Amino acid sequence: MSNYSYQDLYQFSHSVFIKMGCSEADATQACETLLSADLRGIDSHGVARLTGYVRLWEKGRINASPNIKVTYETPSTAVVDGDAGLGLVVAPFAMRVAMEKAKNVGTGWVSVKNSNHYGIAGFHSLLAAQNDMIGISMTNASPLVSPTFSKERLLGTNPIAIAIPAGNEPPFVGDFATTTAANGKLEILQRKGEPVPQGWVQDKDGIDTTNAFGVKEGGALRPLGGSRLHGSHKGYIMGSVVDIFSAVLSGANYGPWAPPFVSFMDPVSDPVGEGLGHFFGAMRVDAFRPATEFKEHMDNWIQRFRSSTPVDSEQPVLIPGDPEREMEKIRMEQGIPLLQPVVDDLKEVGKKFGIDF
Amino acid sequence: MSNYSYQDLYQFSHSVFIKMGCSEADATQACETLLSADLRGIDSHGVARLTGYVRLWEKGRINASPNIKVTYETPSTAVVDGDAGLGLVVAPFAMRVAMEKAKNVGTGWVSVKNSNHYGIAGFHSLLAAQNDMIGISMTNASPLVSPTFSKERLLGTNPIAIAIPAGNEPPFVGDFATTTAANGKLEILQRKGEPVPQGWVQDKDGIDTTNAFGVKEGGALRPLGGSRLHGSHKGYIMGSVVDIFSAVLSGANYGPWAPPFVSFMDPVSDPVGEGLGHFFGAMRVDAFRPATEFKEHMDNWIQRFRSSTPVDSEQPVLIPGDPEREMEKIRMEQGIPLLQPVVDDLKEVGKKFGIDF
């Protein structure tokens, strides 16, 4: 495990995106989106994925100079065609369209087709929260999750992020996969050779398993809830809603047709739409009540919840977004730790493009 | 257990609402909303609650002839003041405001203050789906749920419903409490004298318990996920978002300030807003792509998921809304079964107003 400064990782990633053929502006946006994951402690979605994006580009599945555009709209809605661009760039474009519509009519809602993986959901929702708007961000993803009662993989981990601005308090930022546990947590237990808790994974026959390799061996992740008795049908509903909002509304591939992120798996031969889909929402808080009033009450909400009596005096009650914000502060100062396999991967990408890592 | 026809329960409830002082139109709407719960099999939210509404009205906490109105708006948003009316009536009013805005600018979003319990969330979302719109409905509720790591009750079971229209297929209707299990399911186990599964309830010290009376004895319901290891922070996020959208956006009471449904508990003496809050959204599907195209793909989505390989051949994979629709068909034909205590309660209400039950 070695530490790298944000600036160094930024410069390296920027050079890689430029070598791929991204414009200066797109390379900058892609770095900001990608590295926000490393800063916020969601290591699975950060610079560790850079080589994945490169490999998809090599396969011709990512277009480094896309013509991203609005193809359908009303005063409060739009569909954006990502032109097979980096989701890291397509998503902020689409969120800004939503924010522009919110400026005009109170809220904006944008469904995106023909995109690729977009980094962490939370980054995009925060763009709105920085502008006195509630930001909503979701995406569908490679199928790894079985609906309740099914043994097929039909949904991705389909995350949802919701960022809500406050006044003196930092914003509320909820950002979560609609599964019991995200794939990144499985990988940690695989590396340690430890079992996973019940309710995370089912085997290829659809039976609950504690085998950390259960998904790799033909099983699936379980929707949030973990079992019917514990409400997995609710996680299944949420994952489905993300899929439908992101892909059925926009004209992207949904459900089992969603293209895989890994380059060694080809997309299905009978697509039902174009690329991957996302969905964004922006709601001006002053479209409901004066912004100062909203923020005062939001501060009060946050303070009341944060100061609530904890079960364990050493583990205070958290506001969604607290752990990631704390991590961001630490990593900006102390650097970002990368595992050796990630470092090796980045060195290889560097060699390919003649850039030192 | 005795069976009552929908028509008989409708007529009785209608007479009760009229005696309370509701207008003919409001009494009709209140019955439709209330009894949709009985038809759809969500018995805890149907006619069994009629006496609860009456008692709140007797205490002066429900206004039978409210002046429900829009108090703040933009082209795509509004705040509705329910004037302490029946949520059963205030909510459809607000959903129709959202739908009207969607007609004009693609989507409509309405936050509601000064309301009361609104029946089942799904009913309101279906109003939109019947008009080629995606309908979203949520409400905050009496505090019974502890955030992850907390031993205080700060949130209600805060349900979310999302109804999505299809073409030849019936609509997708997800309707769920953001807790592991709804209170109604606890009550069933209490009656049977059985323990509850782990992850449903914590005791007054915040420790997971299988005691079905844990909530009544000072404990709390757990957010969906059940424990931190199983993602309860995600259920906590969702419950919080429902609370904030319903009450902080509108100016209703949020978190622990939300007024209790039971008439024997008084609302807090230091309210932070007015009454209970709801939130509604309506999105025209043709604000994103032509409606016929959307519906064809939605049919395809539903058919693919419904026909997916089940774990157990006797339990097919369900589409959200399937069980409730099936129940509605059965109960319309065979009547609605009521438990004896509910029948006794309704007889007493009848006696109070001079109406036969």
XYZ file of C-alpha atoms in Angstrom, chain B:
357
model
C -63.138 -13.299 10.655
C -66.166 -12.187 8.615
C -66.322 -11.072 4.985
C -67.829 -7.741 3.983
C -68.465 -6.548 0.458
C -66.568 -3.538 -0.823
C -69.898 -1.832 -1.453
C -71.084 -2.298 2.145
C -67.823 -1.022 3.625
C -67.874 1.882 1.189
C -71.399 2.875 2.113
C -70.682 2.659 5.836
C -67.431 4.633 5.635
C -69.081 7.212 3.392
C -71.839 7.768 5.958
C -69.247 8.152 8.707
C -67.265 10.750 6.765
C -70.487 12.641 5.986
C -71.430 12.619 9.683
C -67.972 14.003 10.497
C -68.870 16.946 8.265
C -67.040 16.054 5.038
C -68.497 17.291 1.778
C -70.000 14.695 -0.553
C -66.922 14.898 -2.820
C -64.476 14.604 0.074
C -66.333 11.670 1.630
C -66.241 9.870 -1.725
C -62.529 10.525 -2.165
C -61.760 9.489 1.433
C -63.600 6.175 0.956
C -61.847 5.420 -2.324
C -58.440 6.096 -0.812
C -59.103 4.275 2.463
C -60.686 1.152 0.984
C -58.052 0.764 -1.727
C -55.891 -0.541 1.126
C -58.429 -3.261 2.031
C -58.824 -4.236 -1.610
C -55.060 -4.469 -2.129
C -54.556 -6.539 1.026
C -52.850 -3.902 3.171
C -55.352 -4.409 5.971
C -53.524 -2.245 8.506
C -54.189 0.898 6.417
C -57.809 0.325 5.429
C -61.174 0.452 7.143
C -59.478 -0.823 10.335
C -58.159 2.725 10.667
C -61.514 4.434 10.245
C -61.994 4.706 14.020
C -58.528 6.224 14.293
C -59.484 9.021 11.922
C -62.731 9.579 13.828
C -60.881 9.856 17.137
C -58.428 12.391 15.690
C -61.392 14.393 14.385
C -63.005 14.266 17.838
C -59.773 15.650 19.299
C -59.913 18.511 16.798
C -56.789 17.333 15.025
C -58.583 16.556 11.749
C -60.559 19.258 9.985
C -63.443 17.669 8.089
C -64.048 20.681 5.866
C -60.564 21.949 5.037
C -59.641 24.652 2.576
C -56.877 22.742 0.782
C -54.784 25.053 -1.364
C -51.535 25.718 -3.202
C -49.510 28.233 -1.200
C -46.265 28.407 -3.202
C -45.399 27.342 -6.751
C -43.240 27.360 -9.854
C -44.144 25.853 -13.241
C -43.040 22.349 -12.086
C -43.462 22.543 -8.291
C -45.937 23.457 -5.579
C -46.460 23.393 -1.867
C -49.959 22.416 -0.781
C -51.405 23.363 2.619
C -53.784 20.593 3.685
C -55.484 22.753 6.321
C -55.393 19.804 8.740
C -57.724 17.852 6.447
C -57.889 14.085 6.049
C -54.702 12.941 4.309
C -57.014 10.615 2.390
C -58.372 13.715 0.639
C -55.398 16.100 0.780
C -53.074 13.611 -0.940
C -55.129 13.012 -4.124
C -55.619 16.799 -4.358
C -51.857 17.287 -4.248
C -51.173 14.461 -6.711
C -53.607 16.082 -9.148
C -51.716 19.383 -8.821
C -48.525 17.465 -9.688
C -50.236 15.843 -12.691
C -51.552 19.191 -13.930
C -48.021 20.609 -13.801
C -46.717 17.531 -15.613
C -49.252 18.160 -18.381
C -47.851 21.655 -18.792
C -44.082 21.254 -18.371
C -43.386 17.494 -18.395
C -43.207 16.824 -14.658
C -44.828 18.069 -11.449
C -43.546 17.879 -7.859
C -45.654 18.754 -4.843
C -44.682 18.855 -1.196
C -47.534 18.948 1.323
C -47.766 20.356 4.845
C -50.501 20.418 7.460
C -51.930 17.052 6.508
C -52.702 13.768 8.254
C -52.157 10.093 7.463
C -52.931 9.476 3.811
C -53.765 5.760 3.557
C -51.555 3.617 1.324
C -48.813 5.338 -0.663
C -49.528 3.210 -3.723
C -53.046 4.569 -4.276
C -51.776 8.063 -5.015
C -48.955 6.950 -7.301
C -51.488 4.922 -9.333
C -53.503 8.078 -10.087
C -50.568 9.194 -12.226
C -49.923 5.796 -13.803
C -53.550 5.709 -15.007
C -52.709 8.829 -17.019
C -49.499 7.710 -18.764
C -47.363 9.258 -16.063
C -44.903 7.781 -13.604
C -46.329 8.476 -10.146
C -44.278 8.892 -6.991
C -45.794 9.157 -3.523
C -44.226 9.315 -0.082
C -45.143 10.478 3.403
C -43.549 10.918 6.759
C -45.229 9.389 9.798
C -45.185 9.055 13.583
C -41.637 8.380 14.825
C -41.125 4.635 15.420
C -37.788 4.017 13.680
C -34.224 4.540 14.911
C -31.462 5.673 12.560
C -28.510 3.279 12.339
C -26.432 3.560 15.573
C -29.224 5.424 17.409
C -31.545 4.274 20.167
C -34.001 7.120 19.716
C -37.070 6.962 17.485
C -36.604 9.718 14.962
C -38.304 8.544 11.774
C -41.612 7.035 10.749
C -41.962 3.919 8.603
C -41.921 6.539 5.803
C -43.220 4.633 2.780
C -42.399 5.232 -0.875
C -44.595 4.202 -3.787
C -43.643 4.346 -7.444
C -46.122 3.411 -10.166
C -44.945 3.050 -13.753
C -47.411 2.566 -16.603
C -46.895 -0.174 -19.193
C -48.693 -1.056 -22.449
C -50.430 -4.442 -22.461
C -49.009 -5.331 -19.068
C -50.487 -3.908 -15.877
C -48.435 -1.113 -14.272
C -45.341 -1.707 -12.129
C -46.341 -0.610 -8.600
C -43.701 -0.641 -5.877
C -45.073 0.396 -2.490
C -42.945 -0.199 0.599
C -42.119 1.065 4.065
C -38.447 2.054 4.376
C -38.114 -0.291 7.358
C -37.278 -4.013 7.342
C -40.903 -4.752 8.157
C -43.991 -2.590 8.469
C -45.775 -2.260 11.808
C -48.722 -4.295 10.530
C -46.503 -7.372 10.245
C -45.377 -6.958 13.847
C -48.977 -6.838 14.986
C -49.712 -10.155 13.281
C -46.832 -11.840 15.160
C -47.913 -10.188 18.426
C -51.364 -11.687 18.002
C -49.887 -15.126 17.307
C -47.483 -14.830 20.248
C -44.527 -15.506 17.946
C -41.066 -13.921 17.892
C -40.029 -11.538 15.098
C -37.028 -12.281 12.859
C -33.721 -10.615 13.680
C -33.226 -7.203 12.116
C -36.832 -6.055 12.453
C -36.827 -4.575 15.941
C -34.399 -3.192 18.507
C -35.086 -2.919 22.230
C -34.961 0.270 24.292
C -31.183 -0.009 24.549
C -30.860 -0.294 20.777
C -30.048 -4.011 20.793
C -31.531 -6.323 18.135
C -34.424 -8.286 19.652
C -36.883 -10.954 18.523
C -39.481 -9.702 21.000
C -42.588 -8.843 18.967
C -43.492 -6.275 21.646
C -40.053 -4.626 21.486
C -41.360 -1.414 19.949
C -44.223 -1.144 22.451
C -41.705 -1.629 25.269
C -39.675 1.411 24.290
C -37.642 0.011 21.420
C -37.859 0.876 17.751
C -38.265 -0.521 14.257
C -35.059 -0.895 12.268
C -34.520 0.771 8.873
C -34.528 -1.553 5.830
C -31.319 -3.597 5.992
C -31.810 -4.377 9.679
C -28.197 -3.930 10.784
C -25.180 -1.917 9.640
C -23.627 -5.104 8.237
C -26.718 -5.681 6.122
C -27.103 -2.121 4.906
C -29.438 -0.489 7.451
C -27.702 2.838 6.714
C -29.363 2.603 3.281
C -32.820 2.213 4.787
C -31.953 5.117 7.103
C -31.026 7.249 4.077
C -34.298 6.447 2.337
C -36.423 7.100 5.401
C -34.599 10.399 5.881
C -35.098 11.459 2.261
C -38.832 10.767 2.591
C -38.900 12.869 5.775
C -37.015 15.775 4.194
C -38.930 15.789 0.885
C -42.268 15.517 2.723
C -41.688 17.902 5.583
C -38.554 20.058 5.332
C -39.439 21.090 1.756
C -43.070 21.829 2.639
C -42.923 23.236 6.159
C -44.508 20.264 7.953
C -43.163 18.602 11.114
C -40.191 16.346 10.471
C -38.325 13.625 12.328
C -39.280 13.257 15.999
C -41.646 16.224 15.694
C -44.002 14.375 13.315
C -47.447 14.142 14.978
C -48.542 10.692 16.202
C -51.445 8.955 14.437
C -52.905 7.653 17.673
C -55.262 10.099 19.322
C -54.182 9.220 22.870
C -50.736 10.703 22.240
C -50.627 14.452 21.901
C -48.485 16.126 19.248
C -45.232 17.627 20.568
C -45.529 20.988 22.275
C -42.704 22.539 20.225
C -43.657 21.845 16.606
C -41.192 22.768 13.869
C -43.897 22.983 11.218
C -47.541 22.262 10.476
C -49.026 18.749 10.665
C -47.715 15.797 8.721
C -46.017 16.052 5.316
C -46.228 14.205 1.995
C -44.409 14.426 -1.321
C -45.713 13.599 -4.792
C -44.210 13.448 -8.244
C -45.705 12.958 -11.680
C -43.595 12.501 -14.821
C -45.264 12.197 -18.213
C -43.560 9.276 -19.952
C -43.848 11.146 -23.250
C -41.749 13.921 -21.725
C -38.841 11.501 -22.326
C -39.788 9.476 -25.415
C -42.965 8.728 -27.380
C -45.425 6.970 -25.048
C -45.932 3.963 -27.344
C -42.167 3.351 -27.458
C -41.883 3.624 -23.687
C -44.781 1.224 -23.144
C -43.433 -1.369 -25.564
C -40.126 -1.435 -23.714
C -41.868 -1.448 -20.345
C -43.898 -4.483 -21.462
C -40.654 -6.137 -22.537
C -39.039 -5.311 -19.189
C -41.973 -6.773 -17.261
C -42.185 -9.921 -19.395
C -38.444 -10.578 -19.124
C -38.445 -10.221 -15.343
C -41.658 -12.134 -14.783
C -40.433 -15.072 -16.871
C -36.995 -15.211 -15.245
C -35.908 -18.582 -13.838
C -37.199 -18.929 -10.263
C -35.205 -20.427 -7.392
C -38.237 -22.527 -6.498
C -40.483 -23.567 -9.378
C -43.543 -23.057 -7.186
C -42.731 -19.425 -6.452
C -42.475 -17.486 -9.711
C -40.644 -14.163 -9.860
C -43.041 -11.307 -9.203
C -43.381 -7.837 -10.672
C -44.011 -5.208 -7.983
C -47.779 -4.726 -7.797
C -48.644 -8.318 -8.841
C -49.737 -9.595 -5.403
C -51.846 -6.519 -4.628
C -53.602 -6.616 -8.006
C -54.420 -10.277 -7.580
C -55.753 -9.607 -4.092
C -57.911 -6.765 -5.416
C -59.543 -9.080 -7.912
C -60.277 -11.689 -5.247
C -61.621 -9.233 -2.701
C -63.835 -7.421 -5.196
C -65.483 -10.789 -5.867
C -65.368 -12.503 -2.483
C -65.445 -9.577 -0.092
C -63.001 -8.187 2.443
C -62.273 -10.235 5.577
C -62.286 -8.230 8.822
C -61.013 -9.416 12.201
C -63.509 -9.392 15.071
C -61.826 -6.480 16.928
C -62.108 -4.392 13.750
C -65.774 -5.301 13.380
C -66.392 -4.370 17.027
C -64.646 -1.042 16.540
C -66.713 -0.250 13.465
C -69.949 -1.179 15.254
C -69.034 1.270 17.994
C -68.306 4.027 15.490
C -71.661 3.243 13.858
C -73.463 3.543 17.179
C -71.792 6.909 17.830
C -73.169 8.318 14.574
C -76.444 6.365 14.457
C -75.368 4.286 11.441
C -75.908 0.534 11.242
C -72.857 -1.637 10.638
